Tab-separated table of C-alpha atoms in Angstrom:
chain	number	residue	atom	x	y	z
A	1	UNK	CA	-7.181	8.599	-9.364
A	2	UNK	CA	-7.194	8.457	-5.379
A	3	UNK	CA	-4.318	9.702	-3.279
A	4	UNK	CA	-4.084	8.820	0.224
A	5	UNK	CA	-1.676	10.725	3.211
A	6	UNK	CA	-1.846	8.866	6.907
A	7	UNK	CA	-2.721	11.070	9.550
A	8	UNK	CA	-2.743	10.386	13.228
A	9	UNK	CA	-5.283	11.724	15.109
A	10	UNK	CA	-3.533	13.840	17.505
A	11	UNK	CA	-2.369	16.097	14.034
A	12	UNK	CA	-4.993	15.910	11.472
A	13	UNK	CA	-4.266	19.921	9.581
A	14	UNK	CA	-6.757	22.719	9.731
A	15	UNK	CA	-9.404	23.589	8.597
A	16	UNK	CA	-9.770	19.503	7.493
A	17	UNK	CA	-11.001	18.178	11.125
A	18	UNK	CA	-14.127	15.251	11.402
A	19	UNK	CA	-16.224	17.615	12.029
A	20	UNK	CA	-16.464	19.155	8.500
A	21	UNK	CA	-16.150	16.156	6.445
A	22	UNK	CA	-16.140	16.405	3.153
A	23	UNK	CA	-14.676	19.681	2.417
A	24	UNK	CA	-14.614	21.380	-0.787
A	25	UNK	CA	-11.762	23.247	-2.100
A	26	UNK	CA	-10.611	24.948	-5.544
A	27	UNK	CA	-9.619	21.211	-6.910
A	28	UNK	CA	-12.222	19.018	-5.926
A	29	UNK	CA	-13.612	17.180	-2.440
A	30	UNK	CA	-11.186	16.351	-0.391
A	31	UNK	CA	-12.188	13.497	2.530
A	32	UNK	CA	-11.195	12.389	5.456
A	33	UNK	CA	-11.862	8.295	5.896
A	34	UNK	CA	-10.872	6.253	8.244
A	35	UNK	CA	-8.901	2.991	6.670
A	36	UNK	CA	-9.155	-0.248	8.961
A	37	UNK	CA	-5.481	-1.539	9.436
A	38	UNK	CA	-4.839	-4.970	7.314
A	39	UNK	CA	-1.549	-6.668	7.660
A	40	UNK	CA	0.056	-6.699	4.267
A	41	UNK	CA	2.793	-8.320	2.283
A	42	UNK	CA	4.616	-5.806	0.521
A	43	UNK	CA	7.224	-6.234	-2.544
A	44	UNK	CA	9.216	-2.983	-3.369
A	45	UNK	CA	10.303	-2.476	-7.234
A	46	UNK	CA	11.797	0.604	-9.043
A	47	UNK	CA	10.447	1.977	-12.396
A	48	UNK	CA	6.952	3.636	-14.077
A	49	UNK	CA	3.877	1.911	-12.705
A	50	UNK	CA	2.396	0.521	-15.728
A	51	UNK	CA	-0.518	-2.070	-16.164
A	52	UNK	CA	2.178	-5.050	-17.000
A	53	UNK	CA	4.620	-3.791	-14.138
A	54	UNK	CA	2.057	-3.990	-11.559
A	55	UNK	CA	0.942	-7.632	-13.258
A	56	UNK	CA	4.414	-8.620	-13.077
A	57	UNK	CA	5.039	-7.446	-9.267
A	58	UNK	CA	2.485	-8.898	-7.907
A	59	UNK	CA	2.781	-12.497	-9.781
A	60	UNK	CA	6.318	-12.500	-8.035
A	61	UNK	CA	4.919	-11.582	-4.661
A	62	UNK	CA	2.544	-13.700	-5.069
A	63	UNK	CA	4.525	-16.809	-5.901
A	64	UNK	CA	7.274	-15.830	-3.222
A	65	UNK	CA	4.698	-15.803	-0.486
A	66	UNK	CA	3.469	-19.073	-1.645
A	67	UNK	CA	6.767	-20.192	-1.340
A	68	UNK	CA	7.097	-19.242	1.868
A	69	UNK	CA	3.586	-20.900	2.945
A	70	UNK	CA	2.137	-17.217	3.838
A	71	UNK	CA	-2.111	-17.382	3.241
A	72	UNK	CA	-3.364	-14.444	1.827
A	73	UNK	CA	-6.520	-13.031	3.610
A	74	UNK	CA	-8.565	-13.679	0.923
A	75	UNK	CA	-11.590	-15.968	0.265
A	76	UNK	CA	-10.684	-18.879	-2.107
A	77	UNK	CA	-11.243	-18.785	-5.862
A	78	UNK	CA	-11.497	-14.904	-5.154
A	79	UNK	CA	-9.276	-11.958	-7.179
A	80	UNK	CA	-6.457	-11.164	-4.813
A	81	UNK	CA	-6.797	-6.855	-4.647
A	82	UNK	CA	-3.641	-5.448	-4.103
A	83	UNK	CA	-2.233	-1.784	-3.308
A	84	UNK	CA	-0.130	0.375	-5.203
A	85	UNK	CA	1.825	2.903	-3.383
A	86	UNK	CA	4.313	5.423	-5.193
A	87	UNK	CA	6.315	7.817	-3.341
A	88	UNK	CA	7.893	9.776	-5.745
A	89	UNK	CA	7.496	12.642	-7.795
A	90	UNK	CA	6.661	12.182	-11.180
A	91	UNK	CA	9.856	13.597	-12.943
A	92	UNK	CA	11.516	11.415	-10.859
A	93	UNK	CA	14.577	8.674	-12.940
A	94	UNK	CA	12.686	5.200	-13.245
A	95	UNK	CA	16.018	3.529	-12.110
A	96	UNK	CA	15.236	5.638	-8.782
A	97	UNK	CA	11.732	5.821	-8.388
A	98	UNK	CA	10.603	3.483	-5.213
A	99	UNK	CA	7.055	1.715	-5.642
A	100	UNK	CA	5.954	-1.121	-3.646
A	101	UNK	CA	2.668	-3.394	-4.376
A	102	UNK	CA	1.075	-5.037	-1.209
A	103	UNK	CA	-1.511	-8.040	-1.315
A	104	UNK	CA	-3.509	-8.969	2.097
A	105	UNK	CA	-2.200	-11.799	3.856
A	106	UNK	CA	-2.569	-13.651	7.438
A	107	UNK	CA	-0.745	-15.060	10.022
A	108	UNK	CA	1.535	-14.390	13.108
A	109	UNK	CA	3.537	-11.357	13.351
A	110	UNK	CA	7.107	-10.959	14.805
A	111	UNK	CA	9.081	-8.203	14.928
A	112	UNK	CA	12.788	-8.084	14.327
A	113	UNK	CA	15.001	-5.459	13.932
A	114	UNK	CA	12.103	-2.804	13.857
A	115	UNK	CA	11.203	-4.990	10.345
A	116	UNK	CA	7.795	-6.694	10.306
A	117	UNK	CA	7.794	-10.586	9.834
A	118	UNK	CA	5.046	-13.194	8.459
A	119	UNK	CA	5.693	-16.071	9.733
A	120	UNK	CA	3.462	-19.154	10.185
């Protein structure tokens, strides 16, 4: 599996800095990579993250955005890759847990009330 933290720059921790990438430590390689920014439509949903969940997550983001006439930033005829991202421990309730699945997707941007808006 992969696990990914953001960092900013201006606070990446010791002793992990650019300089010594990768680094190896009791558990494995740990990495620093830099992750170009992508605008993404995301869908939140509660629950385990199963194989069938994420299929049925991202059908219903998928058909809401092409509801709402948003184009996903994918070539045609192409597998749309998505993004998982979990944020809870494992022992965690499934009623609480809070996932969200994200797809690419273009257009104009708008913000409103510190939310971010696709809009075309």
């Amino acid at each position: 599996g992969e696990m990914r933290f953001y960092l900013s720059d201006s606070n990446v921790p010791e002793p992990l800095d650019k300089s010594n990438v990768p680094v190896d430590s009791e558990s494995g390689t740990i990495r620093l990579v830099d992750i170009p920014a992508a605008r993404l439509a995301v869908r939140k949903f509660t629950g385990f993250v199963t194989d069938g969940e994420v299929a049925r997550q991202k059908e219903a983001l998928l058909q809401a955005l092409e509801v709402d006439g948003v184009e996903l930033d994918v070539p045609h005829g192409s597998v749309v890759p998505h993004i998982i991202f979990q944020y809870n421990p494992p022992y965690t309730l499934p009623i609480v847990r809070r996932n969200e699945i994200a797809v690419p997707v273009r257009g104009r941007l708008d913000e409103i009330d510190g939310e971010t808006d696709i809009r075309q």
